[in-house]
Amino acid sequence: MPVPVTAFVAAICALLLLLTAIDTVRQRIRAQAAFGDAGDAKLISASRSHGNLAEHAPIVILLLAFLELSHAWHLGLMAVGALFLLGRVMHIWGLYLPVSTKPPLPRSMGVIITWLTLAVLSGWTLYLLATQNL
């Protein structure tokens, strides 16, 4: 059974993971840090942008797949998937911006959007489990 929304979100996440992994390695070479972050701000940003995406993407992709396979509202899934990707791009962008006394706005917005999509997908899945037993 095809799952185009899940496939699209997974493919974009894979590309973002690849880009952030490449930049993490690039920053490691620049900072001459084989392990850890050597206290280097650019390496920390690159590493966290990769790690944070790797932490959130799998559960979102799984929830999208469960919902898509249960024939949940396609347009709604597309909107939530697009919102998640927007949040992840904003978070990555925000991690590369200079930090003053508080995190840059794109980073904060990316976190909020990511949490919102996790809440929506979790609630939607639990609702379908309770009402239709998926």
XYZ file of N, CA, C and O in Angstrom:
536
model
N 0.843 -1.173 0.000
C 0.000 0.000 0.000
C 0.895 1.245 0.000
O 1.779 1.367 0.831
N 0.663 2.163 -0.933
C 1.514 3.345 -1.026
C 1.289 4.317 0.136
O 0.172 4.470 0.619
N 2.357 4.933 0.538
C 2.313 5.953 1.605
C 3.109 7.176 1.129
O 4.203 7.442 1.617
N 2.554 7.948 0.201
C 3.314 9.045 -0.401
C 3.690 10.165 0.564
O 4.770 10.754 0.432
N 2.834 10.488 1.508
C 3.170 11.556 2.453
C 4.363 11.124 3.305
O 5.339 11.860 3.463
N 4.288 9.910 3.821
C 5.376 9.373 4.628
C 6.666 9.314 3.822
O 7.739 9.697 4.314
N 6.564 8.834 2.587
C 7.748 8.718 1.738
C 8.373 10.085 1.478
O 9.602 10.236 1.539
N 7.556 11.081 1.218
C 8.076 12.422 0.955
C 8.772 12.990 2.190
O 9.899 13.494 2.098
N 8.112 12.927 3.334
C 8.704 13.459 4.568
C 9.993 12.713 4.898
O 11.010 13.323 5.251
N 9.984 11.386 4.747
C 11.186 10.596 5.036
C 12.328 10.972 4.095
O 13.489 11.085 4.525
N 12.032 11.173 2.825
C 13.068 11.520 1.852
C 13.682 12.887 2.148
O 14.911 13.057 2.092
N 12.841 13.857 2.488
C 13.363 15.190 2.818
C 14.178 15.132 4.110
O 15.254 15.736 4.210
N 13.690 14.381 5.096
C 14.450 14.224 6.342
C 15.798 13.564 6.074
O 16.818 13.958 6.660
N 15.819 12.573 5.191
C 17.077 11.899 4.854
C 18.059 12.885 4.226
O 19.254 12.867 4.552
N 17.576 13.732 3.338
C 18.448 14.742 2.727
C 18.959 15.738 3.770
O 20.135 16.109 3.760
N 18.075 16.162 4.675
C 18.500 17.080 5.736
C 19.521 16.410 6.657
O 20.498 17.040 7.070
N 19.308 15.127 6.959
C 20.280 14.392 7.773
C 21.628 14.305 7.074
O 22.671 14.469 7.706
N 21.603 14.054 5.778
C 22.847 13.973 5.019
C 23.582 15.315 5.039
O 24.787 15.369 5.303
N 22.852 16.387 4.786
C 23.472 17.718 4.783
C 24.048 18.075 6.152
O 25.170 18.592 6.249
N 23.292 17.794 7.212
C 23.788 18.132 8.546
C 24.931 17.208 8.971
O 25.838 17.642 9.684
N 24.932 15.961 8.514
C 26.047 15.046 8.816
C 27.317 15.516 8.110
O 28.406 15.525 8.709
N 27.181 15.903 6.856
C 28.339 16.400 6.103
C 28.908 17.647 6.777
O 30.124 17.782 6.941
N 28.025 18.547 7.205
C 28.528 19.751 7.860
C 29.169 19.427 9.201
O 30.155 20.061 9.578
N 28.639 18.457 9.920
C 29.248 18.064 11.192
C 30.667 17.554 10.967
O 31.601 17.936 11.681
N 30.858 16.720 9.958
C 32.199 16.219 9.641
C 33.105 17.370 9.211
O 34.265 17.461 9.630
N 32.582 18.263 8.411
C 33.355 19.431 7.965
C 33.814 20.265 9.158
O 34.977 20.684 9.238
N 32.907 20.467 10.108
C 33.258 21.245 11.301
C 34.247 20.489 12.192
O 35.115 21.097 12.813
N 34.129 19.159 12.255
C 35.098 18.358 13.018
C 36.505 18.508 12.437
O 37.474 18.657 13.177
N 36.594 18.450 11.120
C 37.894 18.590 10.464
C 38.459 19.988 10.723
O 39.632 20.138 11.075
N 37.607 21.003 10.576
C 38.056 22.377 10.802
C 38.550 22.566 12.240
O 39.586 23.177 12.475
N 37.798 22.014 13.214
C 38.147 22.181 14.627
C 39.175 21.161 15.106
O 39.608 21.220 16.243
N 39.538 20.239 14.223
C 40.471 19.161 14.561
C 40.001 18.418 15.820
O 40.766 18.199 16.757
N 38.734 18.040 15.810
C 38.121 17.345 16.943
C 37.645 15.975 16.479
O 36.589 15.856 15.857
N 38.413 14.938 16.778
C 38.032 13.582 16.381
C 36.840 13.096 17.201
O 35.989 12.358 16.693
N 36.775 13.495 18.468
C 35.689 13.086 19.356
C 35.180 14.303 20.113
O 35.925 15.245 20.369
N 33.920 14.268 20.494
C 33.357 15.382 21.242
C 33.216 16.621 20.385
O 33.203 16.547 19.157
N 33.111 17.760 21.045
C 32.911 19.004 20.293
C 34.038 20.015 20.497
O 34.009 21.087 19.920
N 35.024 19.685 21.321
C 36.186 20.549 21.580
C 35.788 21.955 22.023
O 36.563 22.883 21.905
N 34.543 22.105 22.481
C 34.088 23.424 22.895
C 33.909 24.402 21.755
O 33.746 25.593 21.967
N 33.916 23.890 20.533
C 33.817 24.733 19.340
C 32.346 25.010 19.022
O 31.575 24.077 18.767
N 31.945 26.270 19.021
C 30.541 26.647 18.839
C 29.980 26.172 17.502
O 28.842 25.704 17.434
N 30.761 26.289 16.436
C 30.263 25.864 15.123
C 30.080 24.352 15.064
O 29.113 23.868 14.472
N 30.979 23.611 15.672
C 30.843 22.157 15.713
C 29.653 21.750 16.568
O 28.894 20.839 16.198
N 29.455 22.424 17.683
C 28.298 22.128 18.538
C 27.003 22.373 17.771
O 26.090 21.538 17.792
N 26.907 23.499 17.065
C 25.703 23.801 16.277
C 25.462 22.760 15.205
O 24.332 22.283 15.029
N 26.512 22.389 14.489
C 26.365 21.395 13.422
C 25.946 20.047 13.998
O 25.035 19.389 13.480
N 26.592 19.642 15.073
C 26.295 18.359 15.691
C 24.877 18.313 16.246
O 24.167 17.318 16.088
N 24.443 19.385 16.894
C 23.098 19.416 17.469
C 22.032 19.508 16.383
O 20.945 18.959 16.541
N 22.309 20.195 15.286
C 21.309 20.257 14.213
C 21.084 18.865 13.637
O 19.953 18.466 13.347
N 22.157 18.096 13.512
C 22.049 16.722 13.019
C 21.376 15.830 14.060
O 20.427 15.102 13.751
N 21.859 15.889 15.282
C 21.341 15.019 16.331
C 19.880 15.274 16.645
O 19.103 14.339 16.845
N 19.495 16.532 16.681
C 18.110 16.846 17.011
C 17.160 16.358 15.933
O 16.081 15.844 16.229
N 17.554 16.482 14.674
C 16.736 15.951 13.587
C 16.656 14.430 13.685
O 15.573 13.844 13.547
N 17.785 13.788 13.969
C 17.806 12.329 14.091
C 16.953 11.844 15.257
O 16.421 10.729 15.225
N 16.788 12.662 16.272
C 15.961 12.307 17.429
C 14.472 12.417 17.117
O 13.678 11.612 17.607
N 14.081 13.406 16.344
C 12.656 13.654 16.114
C 12.084 13.012 14.856
O 10.917 12.624 14.834
N 12.866 12.915 13.811
C 12.338 12.425 12.529
C 11.771 11.003 12.593
O 10.691 10.763 12.038
N 12.434 10.053 13.234
C 11.907 8.677 13.189
C 10.487 8.527 13.734
O 9.654 7.867 13.115
N 10.186 9.145 14.875
C 8.845 8.986 15.440
C 7.795 9.680 14.585
O 6.689 9.167 14.406
N 8.145 10.814 14.014
C 7.198 11.512 13.135
C 6.933 10.666 11.895
O 5.780 10.510 11.471
N 7.963 10.104 11.322
C 7.794 9.266 10.133
C 6.934 8.038 10.453
O 6.042 7.671 9.683
N 7.185 7.420 11.605
C 6.365 6.264 12.005
C 4.901 6.648 12.206
O 3.996 5.944 11.731
N 4.662 7.734 12.903
C 3.282 8.160 13.128
C 2.587 8.511 11.814
O 1.411 8.160 11.617
N 3.289 9.191 10.926
C 2.710 9.472 9.607
C 2.346 8.179 8.876
O 1.270 8.066 8.281
N 3.244 7.202 8.941
C 2.987 5.925 8.261
C 1.777 5.218 8.862
O 0.918 4.709 8.122
N 1.700 5.165 10.198
C 0.540 4.526 10.836
C -0.752 5.199 10.402
O -1.729 4.528 10.051
N -0.751 6.519 10.414
C -1.954 7.256 10.033
C -2.277 7.083 8.554
O -3.437 6.886 8.181
N -1.269 7.132 7.735
C -1.501 6.988 6.293
C -2.021 5.593 5.964
O -2.922 5.427 5.147
N -1.466 4.581 6.614
C -1.921 3.207 6.384
C -3.337 2.967 6.914
O -4.025 2.051 6.455
N -3.770 3.809 7.858
C -5.136 3.680 8.369
C -6.110 4.562 7.596
O -7.246 4.745 8.008
N -5.641 5.110 6.497
C -6.460 5.943 5.604
C -6.939 7.230 6.265
O -8.059 7.679 6.032
N -6.082 7.806 7.089
C -6.399 9.097 7.702
C -6.480 10.165 6.610
O -6.023 9.957 5.481
N -7.034 11.289 6.950
C -7.268 12.392 6.017
C -5.955 12.817 5.355
O -5.047 13.345 5.987
N -5.880 12.577 4.042
C -4.655 12.781 3.280
C -4.164 14.230 3.326
O -2.975 14.488 3.561
N -5.059 15.162 3.096
C -4.673 16.574 3.085
C -4.153 17.007 4.463
O -3.185 17.770 4.558
N -4.770 16.518 5.500
C -4.311 16.822 6.854
C -2.915 16.272 7.108
O -2.071 16.937 7.708
N -2.668 15.044 6.647
C -1.336 14.446 6.799
C -0.291 15.244 6.024
O 0.824 15.443 6.513
N -0.659 15.695 4.827
C 0.264 16.506 4.033
C 0.598 17.807 4.777
O 1.756 18.228 4.826
N -0.411 18.428 5.374
C -0.201 19.689 6.084
C 0.700 19.480 7.307
O 1.637 20.262 7.535
N 0.439 18.429 8.067
C 1.251 18.174 9.261
C 2.684 17.801 8.863
O 3.650 18.249 9.484
N 2.824 16.996 7.808
C 4.164 16.639 7.326
C 4.940 17.858 6.859
O 6.122 18.016 7.177
N 4.268 18.740 6.131
C 4.918 19.967 5.659
C 5.283 20.869 6.836
O 6.369 21.469 6.856
N 4.411 20.942 7.820
C 4.684 21.749 9.002
C 5.897 21.202 9.758
O 6.760 21.968 10.197
N 5.988 19.887 9.884
C 7.144 19.283 10.541
C 8.433 19.646 9.803
O 9.418 20.044 10.424
N 8.425 19.509 8.473
C 9.624 19.840 7.697
C 9.987 21.310 7.841
O 11.173 21.653 7.974
N 9.003 22.175 7.835
C 9.260 23.604 8.050
C 9.910 23.815 9.415
O 10.900 24.556 9.531
N 9.379 23.173 10.427
C 9.941 23.299 11.766
C 11.373 22.817 11.848
O 12.229 23.437 12.487
N 11.672 21.729 11.171
C 13.037 21.192 11.199
C 14.002 22.109 10.473
O 15.121 22.340 10.931
N 13.594 22.666 9.337
C 14.457 23.591 8.603
C 14.687 24.856 9.426
O 15.813 25.346 9.515
N 13.635 25.348 10.077
C 13.784 26.542 10.918
C 14.729 26.266 12.086
O 15.556 27.113 12.436
N 14.624 25.081 12.684
C 15.486 24.731 13.809
C 16.948 24.673 13.359
O 17.838 25.208 14.026
N 17.192 24.013 12.226
C 18.560 23.919 11.700
C 19.101 25.314 11.413
O 20.216 25.659 11.820
N 18.323 26.120 10.726
C 18.724 27.486 10.408
C 19.031 28.254 11.693
O 20.066 28.935 11.801
N 18.150 28.142 12.676
C 18.334 28.849 13.931
C 19.586 28.444 14.682
O 20.193 29.260 15.376
N 19.995 27.177 14.553
C 21.212 26.727 15.215
C 22.464 27.316 14.579
O 23.521 27.348 15.206
N 22.362 27.767 13.355
C 23.521 28.353 12.669
C 23.588 29.873 12.820
O 24.573 30.482 12.443
N 22.554 30.468 13.377
C 22.564 31.921 13.584
C 23.355 32.261 14.844
O 23.426 31.452 15.771
N 23.932 33.456 14.895
C 24.662 33.867 16.103
C 23.723 33.921 17.311
O 22.562 34.308 17.195
N 24.236 33.523 18.458
C 23.449 33.516 19.688
C 23.852 34.720 20.525
O 25.034 34.984 20.705
N 22.848 35.411 21.022
C 23.143 36.507 21.947
C 22.783 36.012 23.352
O 23.401 35.101 23.859
N 21.754 36.576 23.946
C 21.375 36.151 25.296
C 20.311 35.059 25.281
O 20.120 34.375 26.267
N 19.608 34.925 24.176
C 18.588 33.882 24.081
C 18.664 33.253 22.696
O 19.235 33.828 21.770
N 18.078 32.059 22.549
C 18.145 31.388 21.236
C 17.502 32.231 20.128
O 16.517 32.935 20.381
N 18.037 32.145 18.910
C 17.447 32.878 17.787
C 15.996 32.442 17.540
O 15.637 31.285 17.785
N 15.186 33.366 17.060
C 13.759 33.100 16.836
C 13.503 31.882 15.946
O 12.634 31.061 16.279
N 14.207 31.705 14.816
C 13.918 30.517 13.990
C 14.127 29.200 14.752
O 13.370 28.250 14.572
N 15.131 29.166 15.602
C 15.375 27.958 16.392
C 14.202 27.699 17.337
O 13.691 26.579 17.429
N 13.775 28.720 18.043
C 12.652 28.571 18.975
C 11.374 28.184 18.245
O 10.632 27.316 18.706
N 11.132 28.833 17.125
C 9.932 28.499 16.340
C 10.009 27.067 15.829
O 8.997 26.356 15.794
N 11.198 26.643 15.419
C 11.369 25.271 14.954
C 11.050 24.257 16.030
O 10.415 23.228 15.776
N 11.462 24.546 17.250
C 11.167 23.654 18.380
C 9.663 23.599 18.622
O 9.074 22.514 18.762
N 9.023 24.752 18.667
C 7.578 24.808 18.919
C 6.811 24.079 17.822
O 5.889 23.296 18.107
N 7.173 24.312 16.569
C 6.487 23.644 15.453
C 6.692 22.131 15.530
O 5.760 21.357 15.315
N 7.894 21.699 15.857
C 8.163 20.267 15.978
C 7.319 19.656 17.084
O 6.696 18.603 16.898
N 7.286 20.289 18.238
C 6.479 19.767 19.346
C 4.996 19.751 18.992
O 4.280 18.817 19.354
N 4.557 20.787 18.296
C 3.159 20.840 17.877
C 2.826 19.672 16.947
O 1.793 19.012 17.116
N 3.684 19.404 15.976
C 3.407 18.285 15.061
C 3.452 16.952 15.792
O 2.642 16.067 15.507
N 4.364 16.800 16.749
C 4.389 15.563 17.540
C 3.090 15.397 18.329
O 2.530 14.295 18.401
N 2.613 16.478 18.914
C 1.365 16.417 19.679
C 0.176 16.075 18.781
O -0.658 15.234 19.128
N 0.100 16.727 17.617
C -1.004 16.477 16.685
C -0.983 15.028 16.199
O -2.012 14.332 16.214
N 0.180 14.565 15.770
C 0.268 13.190 15.258
C -0.008 12.162 16.355
O -0.680 11.151 16.111
N 0.485 12.412 17.554
C 0.222 11.490 18.663
C -1.262 11.468 19.011
O -1.849 10.397 19.179
N -1.851 12.642 19.136
C -3.277 12.725 19.447
C -4.143 12.094 18.372
O -5.110 11.384 18.678
N -3.805 12.355 17.133
C -4.555 11.802 15.998
C -4.475 10.277 16.011
O -5.474 9.594 15.834
N -3.287 9.742 16.245
C -3.106 8.287 16.298
C -3.890 7.686 17.454
O -4.590 6.662 17.286
N -3.805 8.298 18.630
C -4.552 7.782 19.786
C -6.053 7.873 19.562
O -6.804 6.962 19.946
N -6.492 8.961 18.930
C -7.916 9.103 18.610
C -8.374 7.963 17.695
O -9.413 7.345 17.947
N -7.624 7.694 16.655
C -7.999 6.611 15.741
C -7.954 5.244 16.433
O -8.792 4.385 16.155
N -7.009 5.068 17.314
C -6.950 3.811 18.075
C -8.193 3.650 18.940
O -8.745 2.553 19.037
N -8.619 4.733 19.566
C -9.767 4.669 20.466
C -11.079 4.526 19.714
O -11.998 3.845 20.190
N -11.173 5.143 18.545
C -12.461 5.143 17.837
C -12.594 4.102 16.746
O -13.679 3.643 16.458
N -11.465 3.729 16.130
C -11.527 2.793 15.007
C -10.624 1.607 15.177
O -10.585 0.726 14.313
N -9.864 1.600 16.257
C -8.885 0.542 16.505
C -7.951 0.374 15.319
O -7.550 -0.727 14.974
N -7.623 1.489 14.692
C -6.725 1.517 13.533
C -6.919 0.275 12.715
O -6.367 -0.066 11.814
